[in-house]
C-alpha atoms as one frame of an Amber mdcrd trajectory, in Angstrom:
protein
 -73.193-112.393 221.821 -76.219-113.353 223.897 -76.593-112.372 227.535 -78.885
-114.518 229.642 -79.720-114.583 233.337 -79.733-118.376 233.653 -76.940-120.889
 232.978 -79.211-122.708 230.500 -82.499-122.251 228.660 -85.281-124.622 227.682
 -86.787-122.692 224.749 -85.816-120.242 222.032 -87.295-117.208 220.308 -86.386
-116.793 216.634 -87.416-114.420 213.898 -86.442-111.546 211.670 -86.027-107.777
 211.851 -87.196-105.814 208.822 -86.998-102.210 207.651 -89.086-101.381 204.568
 -89.696-105.118 204.012 -85.957-105.884 203.895 -83.981-107.737 206.563 -82.044
-105.266 208.692 -79.188-105.736 211.155 -80.254-104.601 214.617 -79.871-104.994
 218.358 -82.540-107.506 219.404 -83.639-107.976 222.999 -86.147-110.004 224.985
 -87.127-109.752 228.626 -89.615-111.788 230.601 -92.227-111.014 233.228 -90.183
-113.085 235.673 -87.042-110.977 235.311 -85.082-112.959 232.731 -83.527-111.371
 229.673 -81.690-112.257 226.480 -80.147-110.122 223.741 -78.141-110.374 220.553
 -76.730-108.112 217.844 -78.082-109.446 214.565 -75.859-108.801 211.561 -78.226
-110.118 208.886 -81.704-109.338 210.198 -82.345-112.801 211.623 -81.966-113.851
 215.235 -82.315-116.637 217.762 -82.563-115.824 221.459 -82.335-118.116 224.468
 -85.561-118.180 226.461 -87.258-120.031 229.281 -90.730-121.521 229.581 -93.184
-121.133 231.091 -92.897-117.347 230.994 -94.133-114.339 229.048 -91.521-112.557
 226.913 -91.383-109.063 225.408 -89.275-109.000 222.231 -88.104-105.854 220.446
 -85.324-104.409 218.291 -83.391-101.163 217.915 -81.351 -99.987 214.944 -79.226
 -96.841 215.128 -78.704 -95.851 211.506 -76.292 -92.962 212.133 -75.195 -90.528
 214.828 -78.635 -88.936 215.228 -81.311 -91.304 213.817 -82.601 -94.583 215.172
 -85.430 -97.036 214.573 -87.341 -99.233 217.008 -89.611-102.221 216.506 -92.790
-102.310 218.608 -92.418-105.103 221.112 -93.973-108.473 220.344 -95.446-110.435
 223.236 -94.576-114.152 223.358 -96.471-116.439 225.725 -93.963-119.263 226.078
 -95.866-122.185 227.585 -93.922-125.216 226.339 -90.320-126.312 226.860 -88.130
-127.359 223.905 -90.065-125.055 221.602 -89.008-122.253 219.259 -91.356-119.279
 219.305 -91.620-116.909 216.330 -91.188-113.123 216.638 -91.032-110.998 213.489
 -90.113-107.386 214.183 -90.834-104.330 212.025 -88.615-101.272 212.568 -90.162
 -97.801 212.695 -88.312 -94.508 212.918 -88.298 -93.077 216.441 -89.528 -89.504
 216.793 -86.597 -88.683 219.065 -83.376 -87.472 217.475 -80.090 -88.327 219.118
 -77.999 -85.269 219.934 -74.601 -85.311 218.250 -71.686 -86.662 220.262 -69.558
 -84.002 221.931 -65.947 -83.857 223.129 -64.078 -81.470 225.402 -60.317 -81.382
 226.032 -58.976 -79.588 229.098 -56.164 -79.589 231.649 -56.712 -81.825 234.652
 -56.425 -78.970 237.167 -59.143 -76.853 235.515 -62.907 -77.275 235.614 -64.813
 -78.210 232.467 -68.403 -78.705 231.328 -69.410 -80.863 228.381 -72.830 -79.949
 226.974 -74.986 -81.715 224.400 -77.604 -80.050 222.223 -80.505 -81.610 224.162
 -79.311 -80.065 227.431 -77.428 -83.054 228.849 -74.277 -82.029 230.699 -71.179
 -83.535 232.270 -69.856 -81.132 234.924 -66.245 -81.776 235.918 -64.697 -79.923
 238.882 -61.011 -79.011 238.834 -58.879 -82.032 239.691 -61.831 -84.433 239.798
 -60.589 -86.854 237.137 -56.824 -86.709 237.776 -54.752 -85.314 240.624 -51.750
 -84.766 238.341 -51.707 -81.082 237.265 -51.252 -79.844 233.699 -52.344 -83.157
 232.173 -54.595 -82.902 229.137 -57.811 -84.952 229.352 -60.420 -85.592 226.673
 -63.989 -86.366 227.756 -66.523 -87.618 225.213 -70.278 -88.132 225.468 -71.915
 -90.272 222.788 -75.683 -90.927 222.792 -76.493 -94.611 222.223 -79.907 -95.972
 221.240 -79.019 -99.686 221.175 -79.091-100.415 224.905 -79.967-103.426 227.033
 -83.306-103.539 228.784 -85.239-105.852 231.065 -88.378-105.879 233.196 -86.862
-103.896 236.064 -84.474-101.631 234.121 -86.094-100.224 230.997 -84.461 -97.120
 229.456 -86.983 -94.325 228.938 -84.884 -93.123 225.982 -81.325 -93.389 224.676
 -78.314 -93.721 226.961 -75.006 -91.820 227.082 -71.660 -93.518 226.583 -69.165
 -91.398 228.544 -65.405 -91.784 228.356 -62.281 -90.013 229.611 -58.842 -90.496
 228.052 -55.383 -88.961 228.238 -55.132 -86.414 225.422 -51.343 -86.264 224.999
 -48.024 -87.690 226.141 -47.037 -91.334 226.290 -50.494 -92.253 227.625 -52.403
 -90.527 224.813 -55.627 -92.383 224.083 -55.457 -94.482 227.240 -58.726 -94.658
 229.161 -58.959 -93.164 232.650 -60.991 -95.780 234.493 -61.599 -94.133 237.872
 -61.580 -90.596 239.179 -60.190 -88.734 242.164 -63.563 -87.278 243.122 -67.125
 -87.005 241.887 -68.277 -85.716 238.521 -71.884 -84.569 238.026 -74.038 -85.733
 235.128 -77.309 -84.007 234.248 -79.732 -85.836 231.922 -82.940 -84.282 230.548
 -86.193 -86.131 229.964 -89.479 -85.294 228.243 -92.983 -85.395 229.669 -94.024
 -87.335 226.560 -91.532 -90.092 227.400 -93.171 -90.558 230.781 -96.644 -90.523
 229.234 -95.670 -93.159 226.662 -94.517 -95.516 229.435 -97.351 -94.645 231.827
 -94.984 -93.476 234.572 -94.242 -90.356 236.593 -90.987 -88.595 237.398 -90.793
 -90.494 240.694 -90.430 -93.726 238.684 -87.223 -92.553 236.949 -83.957 -94.037
 238.228 -80.560 -93.033 236.782 -78.227 -96.024 236.437 -75.103 -97.167 234.650
 -74.746-100.380 232.683 -72.186-102.869 233.970 -71.309-104.750 230.786 -69.277
-107.355 232.679 -72.208-108.372 234.894 -74.805-107.541 232.232 -76.780-105.468
 234.735 -77.719-101.879 235.490 -76.265-100.409 238.675 -77.332 -97.583 240.960
 -75.611 -94.182 241.014 -75.255 -91.703 243.873 -76.667 -88.319 244.915 -79.692
 -88.392 242.637 -81.739 -85.210 242.205 -84.926 -85.288 240.114 -85.840 -81.735
 239.070 -89.453 -82.043 237.925 -89.728 -78.310 237.223 -86.897 -78.395 234.676
 -87.346 -82.046 233.581 -83.808 -83.114 234.464 -82.158 -85.777 236.611 -78.713
 -85.144 238.117 -76.371 -87.608 239.782 -72.688 -88.013 240.635 -70.214 -90.664
 239.451 -66.544 -91.557 239.904 -66.064 -93.415 236.606 -67.425 -93.270 233.064
 -69.376 -95.933 231.207 -72.913 -96.181 229.744 -75.425 -94.101 231.726 -79.094
 -93.307 231.361 -82.532 -93.013 232.898 -84.446 -96.246 233.421 -87.724 -97.414
 234.887 -89.660-100.683 235.165 -90.502-102.508 231.918 -93.109-100.970 229.627
């Protein structure tokens, strides 16, 4: 599916995504200097994106090959000057130096505290009774790093995001998602100085957000603490979805 910030477009961007000279399925995105964006999951290595002219577009692709490895295509700049025109963007995937930490799961009783930790230092800190008020109910919380994430000029992930979920672990509701919590849960996300250097930003430019897939937008979170000494950002949430650290477009 394609997400777009206008009800219609007057141009398109089309092309291919290749890995080792072979077409490769990938998540393809484009965002413009004027705040528009478009994205699609290509299944065969070719794509067509809605666009708008006149505007300047940044087009890239991400391919997560397995749980820990992903590839990115350097962004191609498209100067769309004419309406009713298809602009060409051919993308070449390169392996990212970052390695995704393996997904982690913790199962615990609702009236006990729990901490879910990933190998890169990311943590989900859950106080007793924060997710459910019902005692003695087993809950499973999962954190899965995700490289293929939406981006635009104002919300550009500095690295991969974290797909967080909470479900009932047993009983008649086993597997059912818990959509909102009783009280706040704390998430701590690490970052690297090299990530800031690559984007030409400082720690003050980092903003933790969650992705609202219904609206197709990133949303603010609460109680943000940027710990520059330990290179972490902490924040609190009352539901799980896709979370990460973003900044303005690269």
